[in-house]
Structure formats: structure tokens, C-alpha cells
């Protein structure tokens, strides 16, 4: 028998004229961990959707050979039956259901036609053990952290017989500990003979975990690198991904002069009535004009809550304290008040409240500032709208057939760029970026950092919330570290290190 468990041979996939995959060859050896890397829109997710039957046989060209025979999956269940499990880029759990309901939905344990919940809960426990997750199966999924939810997805996949496990950016939303845990789990599964394919933009983890890595670019296979031959390094991957070398992924800003305090928050506390607890405690911080402020911390430290509480408080926390913009005290009732005061917030959750997925790129970009493209009569000037959207598409290198493409059909990273474009067009004075490069490839990250620098040169100030320490260290002028709803410390960029940030983050 062949050493390959999977061979995808000359796969071509076309979306109404746009070739997402162009004669892609992809071979995975039995029992290995194989990473699939490439820029946003390179075709990684599409290739895996072809494999899993999301795009059924007949809608693509080429052959899928799994365990030695040609497969013609006409639906997802066909690939599941063959032993292929895929965990998509966006989690697909039901937040309001319990862990055991999520694990067994559609697959309940029955006796005489009645669901046997006791057995189901027992069975859930043993499935959770497979992923080393120690939670009560009766707890609701929404009450778990993202890392634990990710493990539930994997547990769910493992509840059936799996030979090939596919994970599409599983660690994008995880903190370092949870990511480490997940990689450990993949290694354990490998010992049990399970083959894995992992898509990731985090090159460090690709390097740490891969036996092989295949690089896609613009729908083409560029190369497959083998760890055993010492071929998997950051430089080699980047060079093959973007087709050029990037010497320093954090572009330098030449002039660093800061103006007055543009934002000042003091004695700031927030109470979440739904959770029944204080989520922000006596926060003091400020931003100077022309400054990039990094807000570091672990998942759940309260960083997003802080951003939202400032940005018009959409979650209706009970707020206390003082917020000043340009020295004037403000009391925002709605996000629209915050926007009027010159604040913009690019959310970490682009699907949740960042973007209109059923609308095109053009509408998504113009929506926040229709006034700017309206004529005196109030009618939208469509030519102007097109011009603006085309500019952002170009500047942010949004990969799409045109600005008329629906945002829901863009690759994950390109959706993030549209979200950024939308808020840049609002032309704020203070831009809050929440995990701005999550799911973004290295080349595009560089572009986003360069854009941040030029915005600062134009007089903007930026607050960047990020879980990526490299990015916090590489881009910030000053860093606040949060934990448990408090600011645990403030560090100037020149004094900052991974160690002192992590020290404060776990205080
Ligand atoms: N349903 C669809 N309709 C039209 N075009 C699509 C559709 N799905 C994907 N595409 C296009 O196919 C290309 C590949 O997208 P894909 O999602 O596979 O990228 P990716 O490599 O997973 O990127 P990312 O790292 O951003 O997730 C992109 O140009 C995307 O816009
Ligand atoms: Mg993808």
C-alpha cells in the first residue's frame, strides 16, 4: 500500500470564473501532521472543503484518493463515513446547548426510541477524556472559554472513527497556553495513528508541529517541505508563501512625536448585570496623539470589554468613572456618539458585529460614512462609492474578483481587511483595533502594520488589543497589560519584553 493516506490530484475549483484552486496537488502521508500554509485567499479552506464534500463531487475537477481509492463524496456525511473529520475556521457549536448535547446532537443514545440522557452524559465524559478536557458535560458551551470550545469540537470529531483530522486555523482565537495544549493533543493523536492536516498562519506553531508543510499561493501548489530534511523554517515558508523575502515584519516608524492626551479614562469600572459581576475595575489609562498603545493580556482579561465600554457601551454595562476625548468629558449613550467623537472600533469578531456578510465589499466599506459619498440632495453617489471601495481594495490588498463580491464569500483574512477598510473610511481620530491581524497571513500583516504607521503619520492615534506578543512588542509605543479586568501595569516599548508582559498578565 501507498505511504500516503491522502492524495489530491490536479484539483481545480472555480467560483463563477474565479479559480480558487488551479491544478493543486496535495499529498499527505499516513500518520503525519501536515500543515497547509499560504496567504489569505490562497485556497487553503477551499481545498479542505473539496476534500470533505462541502463542495461535492462534480463541482470540482481532479481526483481525491483516500486510503488508496478514488472518492466521490456527494455530501459531508460521505467523508465522515470514510473517516475524515474537519473542524472549520468558524466554530460550529451551539452556544446555548450543553456540552453533551453538542457532542451528541443528531446522534443521541436511545433506548426504545427514547433518548437516554444518563448514558449520553456518561458517554460524553469518556469522549471528553480523549481530549483531556475536564469539564462537566452538563455545562453550557457558551460558558466555556474559546480554547475549551475548540477541544469540544475536536472531541465531537473523535466521537466517530477518525483517520484524518483536519483543523482550519484552530489556534487563531486561542491564547498561548490553549494553543500549546491543542498541539500536544495533536501529537498524542498522532501516536494513536491519526493523521492530521492543520491550516495555520502562526508560523512558529507550524514549525513546531509539522512533519510536512505544503505551501499554496494563488490557488497553486508551490512546494511541500519536509521536517526530516530540515526544510521547514520561517524564512523558507515566508519566501514560498509571498514569493519574496520579508526582512522585518514590523516596519519602523521614523518620526515619533506625541501630542496631547487625546483620550483619557479614569476610575473606570464596568458591571455586567447579565454575568452579575464587575468586569472592569478602576481602570486608568490614556492615549496621546500620534501614539500606538498596545493592550496585552490573556484571553478573558477584559480587553475587549474595555474597548466596548469606551466605544459607546453596546453591551449596556453599568459604567462608572470618567472618559475624556481631547480634554472634554464625554458620556456616550450609543456607539454612534463615540463615532461622532472620532472613535472607531474594529472588532475581533468580524462575523458577529463587524460585517454584513450578505452584502458586497463596496457596501461594507461605505456603510460607516455614507455622508462622505452623498451628494447635497442626500443621494449616494455610486461612482464615488466605487472609487472609495476600489482604493481600499488596492491599499489593503483585498483579494477578491471585484468590489462587488459578497463579503461572506471572501477568505477569512480578507474579511478582516474589509472590516479594517470600513472603519478607516470613517476617518477616526482614535482607532481601536481588536486583534487586528488574527487570521491574517504574514505578508498582509506587514501591510496592515505599514498602514497603521501611515495613519499615525497622518495624526491618528491607535489602541491595539492583541494576544500576539510579537506584535505588541513590535508595534506599540507604550503597553498596558490587563488581567482580571484590571490594568496590572504600564510599560514603555523600550522597556518591554515577553517576560515582563507575561509576568503582569498572569499577576
Ligand atoms: N463561496 C465562494 N464564492 C466565491 N469565491 C469564493 C468562495 N469561497 C472562496 N472563494 C474565493 O476563493 C479564494 C480562496 O479562498 P479560501 O477561503 O480557500 O482562502 P484561504 O487560503 O482559506 O484564506 P484565509 O487564510 O484568509 O482563510 C478566495 O479568493 C476567495 O475569495
Ligand atoms: Mg481559510
XYZ file of C-alpha atoms and ligand atoms in Angstrom:
539
model
C 0.000 0.000 0.000
C 0.992 3.561 -0.614
C 2.625 5.560 2.157
C 0.035 8.268 1.506
C -3.321 8.266 3.233
C -4.480 11.110 1.002
C -3.629 12.239 -2.492
C -5.420 15.177 -4.003
C -4.529 15.162 -7.635
C -4.882 18.102 -10.044
C -7.730 19.708 -8.124
C -9.307 22.722 -9.798
C -12.161 24.670 -8.256
C -13.792 27.603 -9.879
C -16.258 30.087 -8.346
C -18.105 31.719 -11.211
C -14.970 32.411 -13.179
C -12.596 32.870 -10.251
C -10.142 29.999 -9.975
C -9.737 29.379 -6.256
C -7.721 26.213 -6.940
C -5.702 25.597 -10.049
C -4.463 22.032 -10.555
C -3.494 21.662 -6.928
C -1.560 18.577 -5.882
C -1.539 17.718 -2.206
C -0.275 14.509 -0.670
C -0.414 13.559 2.984
C 1.482 10.647 4.480
C -0.170 8.216 6.824
C 0.285 9.191 10.464
C 1.898 12.561 9.895
C 0.963 16.075 10.922
C 0.834 18.066 7.722
C 0.432 21.842 7.784
C -1.177 23.746 4.964
C 0.033 27.326 4.727
C -0.415 30.253 2.376
C -1.595 33.821 2.150
C -5.190 34.859 2.713
C -7.233 33.684 -0.205
C -4.581 31.189 -1.336
C -7.205 28.437 -1.383
C -6.470 26.503 1.819
C -10.007 26.373 3.192
C -11.422 25.695 -0.259
C -9.106 22.724 -0.750
C -10.257 21.248 2.544
C -13.901 21.861 1.670
C -13.386 19.986 -1.580
C -11.893 17.142 0.421
C -14.709 16.981 2.940
C -17.558 17.069 0.453
C -18.763 20.600 1.257
C -18.140 21.090 -2.448
C -19.418 17.764 -3.769
C -18.009 15.576 -6.468
C -18.790 17.134 -9.830
C -18.279 20.720 -8.669
C -14.501 20.460 -8.915
C -12.032 18.828 -11.272
C -9.391 16.314 -10.312
C -9.235 13.264 -8.094
C -9.323 12.614 -4.378
C -7.615 9.379 -3.446
C -8.156 8.431 0.177
C -6.721 5.189 1.536
C -5.913 4.013 -1.933
C -9.237 4.509 -3.620
C -10.831 7.328 -5.543
C -13.545 9.065 -3.540
C -16.554 10.854 -4.928
C -18.148 12.454 -1.892
C -21.510 13.933 -2.683
C -22.079 15.308 0.804
C -20.228 15.922 4.047
C -21.527 12.724 5.618
C -19.792 10.685 2.926
C -16.406 11.984 4.010
C -17.320 11.473 7.666
C -18.174 7.860 6.903
C -14.807 7.463 5.213
C -13.115 8.646 8.414
C -12.412 12.278 7.593
C -13.321 14.900 10.184
C -12.990 18.612 9.603
C -13.145 21.463 12.051
C -13.902 24.681 10.251
C -12.377 28.110 10.624
C -15.502 29.343 12.396
C -16.640 27.108 15.227
C -19.953 25.399 14.665
C -21.122 24.688 18.197
C -24.486 25.647 19.666
C -23.598 28.065 22.454
C -26.904 27.719 24.303
C -26.777 23.943 24.461
C -24.838 21.849 26.932
C -21.574 20.139 26.143
C -23.200 16.708 25.919
C -25.991 17.962 23.678
C -23.389 19.454 21.372
C -21.421 16.224 21.332
C -24.403 14.040 20.533
C -26.688 16.250 18.538
C -28.292 14.159 15.812
C -26.549 11.133 17.207
C -28.291 10.699 20.555
C -28.073 7.472 22.508
C -31.507 5.963 22.526
C -33.194 3.082 24.210
C -36.519 2.036 22.746
C -36.801 5.250 20.792
C -36.265 7.486 23.816
C -33.088 9.457 24.292
C -31.199 8.137 27.260
C -29.637 11.229 28.756
C -27.814 9.416 31.537
C -25.982 7.232 29.052
C -25.376 10.246 26.843
C -23.777 12.142 29.721
C -21.655 9.124 30.640
C -20.546 8.686 27.031
C -19.717 12.391 26.878
C -17.382 12.019 29.810
C -15.339 9.369 28.081
C -15.201 11.404 24.876
C -14.010 14.455 26.803
C -11.261 12.331 28.290
C -9.891 11.751 24.809
C -9.097 15.446 24.568
C -8.055 15.783 28.225
C -10.877 18.188 28.919
C -12.098 18.149 32.473
C -15.441 19.907 32.367
C -18.898 18.881 33.452
C -20.766 17.762 30.284
C -23.873 19.496 31.564
C -22.335 22.952 31.393
C -23.462 25.237 28.540
C -20.958 25.658 25.731
C -21.173 29.460 25.916
C -19.829 29.328 29.466
C -16.589 27.739 28.289
C -13.518 29.575 27.039
C -12.660 29.520 23.329
C -9.854 27.040 23.958
C -12.216 24.617 25.634
C -14.819 25.077 22.908
C -12.178 24.188 20.363
C -11.467 20.981 22.267
C -15.184 20.158 22.294
C -15.179 20.425 18.501
C -12.306 18.011 18.335
C -13.927 15.712 20.870
C -17.027 15.729 18.709
C -14.991 14.729 15.689
C -13.329 11.959 17.679
C -16.654 10.542 18.808
C -16.760 8.913 15.390
C -13.982 6.824 13.967
C -11.470 9.294 12.557
C -8.492 8.528 10.373
C -7.828 12.013 9.110
C -8.468 15.076 11.244
C -8.479 18.490 9.563
C -8.239 21.704 11.543
C -8.710 25.051 9.827
C -6.870 27.678 11.895
C -7.661 26.009 15.204
C -5.452 28.245 17.295
C -6.372 31.585 15.710
C -8.504 32.545 18.691
C -6.542 30.704 21.359
C -4.050 32.054 23.858
C -0.589 30.545 24.124
C -1.490 28.001 26.806
C -4.561 26.731 24.995
C -2.649 26.583 21.708
C 0.115 24.610 23.361
C -2.497 22.219 24.726
C -4.009 21.706 21.338
C -0.671 20.975 19.700
C 0.026 18.478 22.451
C -3.264 16.786 21.709
C -2.418 16.539 18.000
C 0.849 14.849 18.916
C -0.996 12.373 21.144
C -3.481 11.597 18.401
C -0.571 11.056 16.063
C 0.749 8.390 18.424
C -2.631 6.706 18.127
C -2.188 6.675 14.368
C -4.467 9.588 13.481
C -3.229 11.738 10.601
C -3.820 15.488 10.866
C -3.896 18.384 8.472
C -3.658 21.788 10.106
C -4.083 25.174 8.481
C -2.373 27.966 10.373
C -0.941 31.449 9.954
C 1.118 31.087 13.091
C 4.425 30.038 11.619
C 6.034 29.265 14.955
C 3.497 26.585 15.625
C 3.714 25.299 12.062
C 7.431 24.872 12.577
C 6.929 23.221 15.948
C 4.360 20.673 14.863
C 4.795 19.842 11.171
C 6.206 16.680 9.750
C 5.438 18.196 6.365
C 4.162 21.546 5.208
C 2.604 22.403 1.875
C 2.537 25.980 0.643
C -0.268 27.244 -1.564
C -0.150 30.555 -3.380
C -2.956 31.961 -5.530
C -4.572 28.562 -5.874
C -1.351 26.808 -6.898
C 0.789 24.323 -5.032
C 4.188 25.929 -4.543
C 6.042 23.208 -2.659
C 5.927 20.618 0.080
C 8.617 20.882 2.742
C 9.748 18.022 4.975
C 10.837 18.435 8.589
C 13.018 15.348 8.277
C 15.062 17.157 5.639
C 15.297 20.302 7.765
C 13.305 22.257 5.188
C 10.733 23.804 7.499
C 11.941 27.205 8.658
C 10.277 30.590 8.972
C 12.311 32.013 6.117
C 11.598 29.192 3.703
C 7.890 29.250 4.457
C 7.573 33.016 4.122
C 9.584 33.107 0.919
C 7.391 30.451 -0.653
C 4.178 31.980 0.646
C 4.647 35.526 -0.533
C 7.178 34.949 -3.274
C 9.660 37.375 -1.746
C 11.625 37.826 1.451
C 10.356 39.979 4.283
C 13.282 41.069 6.382
C 11.490 42.757 9.243
C 7.826 42.047 9.703
C 7.374 45.069 11.969
C 8.025 48.131 9.807
C 9.692 51.009 11.630
C 8.161 54.432 12.047
C 10.751 57.191 11.569
C 9.388 60.103 13.442
C 7.977 59.570 16.877
C 6.468 62.714 18.322
C 3.470 62.563 20.540
C 0.925 65.292 21.124
C -1.509 65.947 23.937
C -3.737 63.402 25.587
C -6.438 62.610 23.066
C -8.181 60.013 25.214
C -8.186 59.748 28.962
C -10.043 57.191 31.012
C -10.026 57.355 34.783
C -11.539 55.446 37.708
C -13.333 53.404 35.070
C -15.373 50.410 36.208
C -17.975 48.307 34.471
C -20.542 45.974 35.926
C -22.120 43.312 33.734
C -25.630 42.708 35.048
C -26.028 39.548 32.989
C -22.958 37.956 34.486
C -23.659 39.670 37.777
C -20.099 40.799 38.235
C -17.664 43.631 37.918
C -15.746 43.106 34.678
C -13.603 46.250 34.691
C -12.112 47.545 37.896
C -10.834 51.047 38.431
C -9.059 51.423 35.104
C -6.778 54.379 34.441
C -5.206 54.885 31.067
C -4.597 57.468 28.402
C -3.585 57.765 24.779
C -1.524 60.617 23.353
C -1.978 61.935 19.868
C 0.244 60.046 17.461
C 0.741 57.085 19.744
C 0.197 53.379 19.286
C -0.947 51.902 22.570
C -0.749 48.161 22.928
C -3.131 46.404 25.281
C -1.812 42.990 26.159
C -3.273 40.278 28.330
C -4.592 36.769 28.233
C -7.976 35.750 26.866
C -10.650 36.912 29.288
C -8.518 39.681 30.789
C -11.187 42.256 29.938
C -9.529 43.921 26.974
C -12.468 43.664 24.571
C -14.847 44.702 27.354
C -12.724 47.790 27.961
C -12.806 48.689 24.266
C -16.565 48.231 24.089
C -17.210 50.169 27.256
C -15.397 53.107 25.696
C -16.970 52.693 22.272
C -20.484 53.674 23.325
C -21.061 50.667 25.566
C -23.217 48.492 23.261
C -23.499 45.745 25.879
C -25.027 48.208 28.366
C -22.593 47.602 31.180
C -23.160 49.764 34.238
C -20.298 52.198 33.942
C -18.592 54.367 36.481
C -15.739 56.770 36.026
C -14.661 59.418 33.606
C -13.874 59.427 29.913
C -12.358 62.435 28.193
C -11.743 62.984 24.494
C -9.432 65.905 23.743
C -9.825 67.081 27.312
C -13.627 67.201 27.187
C -15.674 64.895 29.336
C -17.913 62.551 27.362
C -20.812 60.353 28.230
C -21.587 58.182 25.218
C -25.077 56.731 25.096
C -24.580 54.839 21.847
C -21.768 53.729 19.604
C -22.881 56.465 17.226
C -21.928 59.037 19.896
C -18.463 57.517 20.106
C -18.126 57.575 16.331
C -19.141 61.252 16.279
C -16.446 61.956 18.832
C -13.907 60.459 16.432
C -13.540 56.919 17.779
C -13.699 53.773 15.658
C -13.558 50.172 16.792
C -12.580 47.246 14.575
C -13.969 44.205 16.370
C -12.233 40.919 16.875
C -15.469 39.196 15.953
C -15.894 40.197 12.338
C -18.805 37.824 11.792
C -20.649 38.846 14.924
C -20.802 42.575 14.568
C -18.145 43.637 12.161
C -19.521 42.946 8.730
C -22.613 42.406 6.627
C -21.815 39.060 5.059
C -24.646 39.092 2.556
C -23.545 42.434 1.136
C -20.675 43.230 -1.160
C -17.301 44.739 -0.329
C -18.332 48.142 -1.624
C -21.363 48.469 0.655
C -19.485 47.187 3.660
C -16.789 49.803 3.248
C -19.075 52.765 2.664
C -21.695 51.933 5.279
C -19.995 53.684 8.177
C -19.610 57.005 6.390
C -22.347 57.373 3.808
C -22.283 61.131 4.328
C -18.872 61.286 2.695
C -20.183 59.848 -0.554
C -23.596 61.516 -0.584
C -24.497 64.420 -2.788
C -26.094 67.528 -1.359
C -29.511 66.024 -2.024
C -28.591 63.134 0.247
C -28.435 60.596 -2.570
C -25.438 58.271 -2.563
C -23.019 58.989 -5.375
C -22.365 55.492 -6.641
C -19.304 56.416 -8.654
C -17.762 57.887 -5.566
C -18.682 54.771 -3.587
C -16.978 52.581 -6.188
C -13.904 54.793 -6.223
C -13.526 54.669 -2.460
C -14.032 50.908 -2.289
C -11.552 50.329 -5.112
C -8.977 52.406 -3.265
C -9.312 50.404 -0.066
C -9.304 47.139 -2.004
C -5.998 48.201 -3.506
C -4.420 49.691 -0.379
C -5.372 46.765 1.827
C -4.714 44.223 -0.963
C -8.134 42.661 -0.506
C -8.160 39.554 -2.673
C -11.488 39.401 -4.488
C -12.679 39.302 -8.057
C -14.125 42.817 -7.631
C -15.617 45.130 -5.026
C -18.967 43.604 -5.937
C -18.065 40.270 -4.389
C -20.116 39.319 -1.342
C -18.113 39.574 1.849
C -19.451 36.205 3.012
C -17.575 34.570 0.133
C -14.212 36.097 0.962
C -11.497 34.150 2.722
C -11.255 34.751 6.461
C -8.281 37.072 6.285
C -9.778 39.135 3.503
C -12.941 39.657 5.540
C -10.751 41.097 8.254
C -9.263 43.535 5.772
C -12.716 44.700 4.630
C -13.601 45.311 8.251
C -10.498 47.431 8.634
C -11.302 49.325 5.424
C -14.786 50.093 6.658
C -13.501 51.781 9.787
C -10.631 53.571 8.081
C -13.167 55.210 5.801
C -14.917 56.597 8.884
C -11.670 58.555 9.277
C -11.477 58.429 13.045
C -9.019 60.211 15.312
C -8.759 57.263 17.631
C -8.777 53.821 16.092
C -9.276 50.832 18.358
C -8.101 47.610 16.735
C -9.116 44.397 18.476
C -6.861 41.541 17.379
C -6.255 43.266 14.029
C -4.184 40.520 12.455
C -5.972 37.439 13.714
C -6.123 35.015 10.811
C -4.051 37.325 8.615
C -1.071 35.995 6.657
C 2.462 37.340 7.185
C 2.559 39.394 4.014
C -0.751 41.094 4.758
C 0.249 41.624 8.379
C 3.185 43.635 7.152
C 0.784 45.689 5.046
C -1.543 46.297 7.973
C 1.350 47.387 10.181
C 2.540 49.751 7.460
C -0.966 51.178 7.195
C -1.037 51.683 10.969
C 2.217 53.602 10.728
C 0.967 55.858 7.958
C -2.261 56.524 9.872
C -0.161 57.637 12.813
C 1.840 59.891 10.487
C -1.455 61.444 9.394
C -2.205 62.293 13.025
C -4.326 59.372 14.177
C -3.886 57.538 17.468
C -4.266 53.789 17.754
C -5.181 51.417 20.541
C -4.230 47.893 19.576
C -5.540 44.967 21.586
C -3.525 41.895 20.760
C -2.750 38.457 22.081
C 0.283 38.209 19.869
C 3.163 39.353 21.974
C 5.435 39.797 18.976
C 3.020 42.282 17.503
C 2.537 44.145 20.780
C 6.290 44.444 21.203
C 6.933 45.234 17.557
C 4.329 47.963 17.055
C 3.433 49.691 20.340
C 4.904 52.876 21.782
C 3.504 52.118 25.184
C 1.859 48.997 26.562
C -0.803 48.401 29.179
C -1.152 44.878 30.479
C -4.542 43.687 31.692
C -5.638 40.764 33.825
C -8.913 40.079 35.572
C -10.491 43.323 34.455
C -7.684 45.460 35.820
C -4.694 47.216 34.358
C -1.807 45.491 36.042
C 0.927 47.673 34.667
C 2.181 50.076 32.063
C 5.431 49.528 30.172
C 7.228 51.746 27.708
C 8.082 49.987 24.464
C 11.809 50.240 25.069
C 11.483 48.514 28.453
C 9.062 45.841 27.298
C 9.857 42.165 26.893
C 7.832 38.946 26.583
C 8.795 38.180 30.140
C 7.675 41.374 31.829
C 4.413 41.422 29.876
C 3.606 37.813 30.732
C 4.573 38.455 34.315
C 1.951 41.216 34.579
C -0.616 39.285 32.539
C -0.588 36.420 34.997
C -0.415 38.581 38.095
N -18.183 30.595 -1.977
C -17.316 31.336 -2.654
N -17.700 32.100 -3.709
C -16.811 32.849 -4.391
N -15.487 32.882 -4.144
C -15.039 32.150 -3.115
C -15.914 31.339 -2.318
N -15.179 30.712 -1.372
C -13.909 31.119 -1.571
N -13.816 31.974 -2.617
C -12.580 32.595 -3.128
O -11.600 31.592 -3.292
C -10.315 32.046 -2.897
C -9.728 31.109 -1.862
O -10.418 31.251 -0.638
P -10.101 30.380 0.654
O -11.175 30.656 1.630
O -9.866 28.984 0.252
O -8.722 31.042 1.140
P -7.789 30.659 2.380
O -6.481 30.230 1.826
O -8.504 29.734 3.289
O -7.572 32.093 3.058
P -7.565 32.574 4.632
O -6.179 32.369 5.120
O -7.846 34.053 4.517
O -8.622 31.833 5.365
C -10.508 33.467 -2.411
O -10.151 34.337 -3.455
C -11.991 33.560 -2.114
O -12.480 34.859 -2.295
Mg -9.330 29.932 5.223
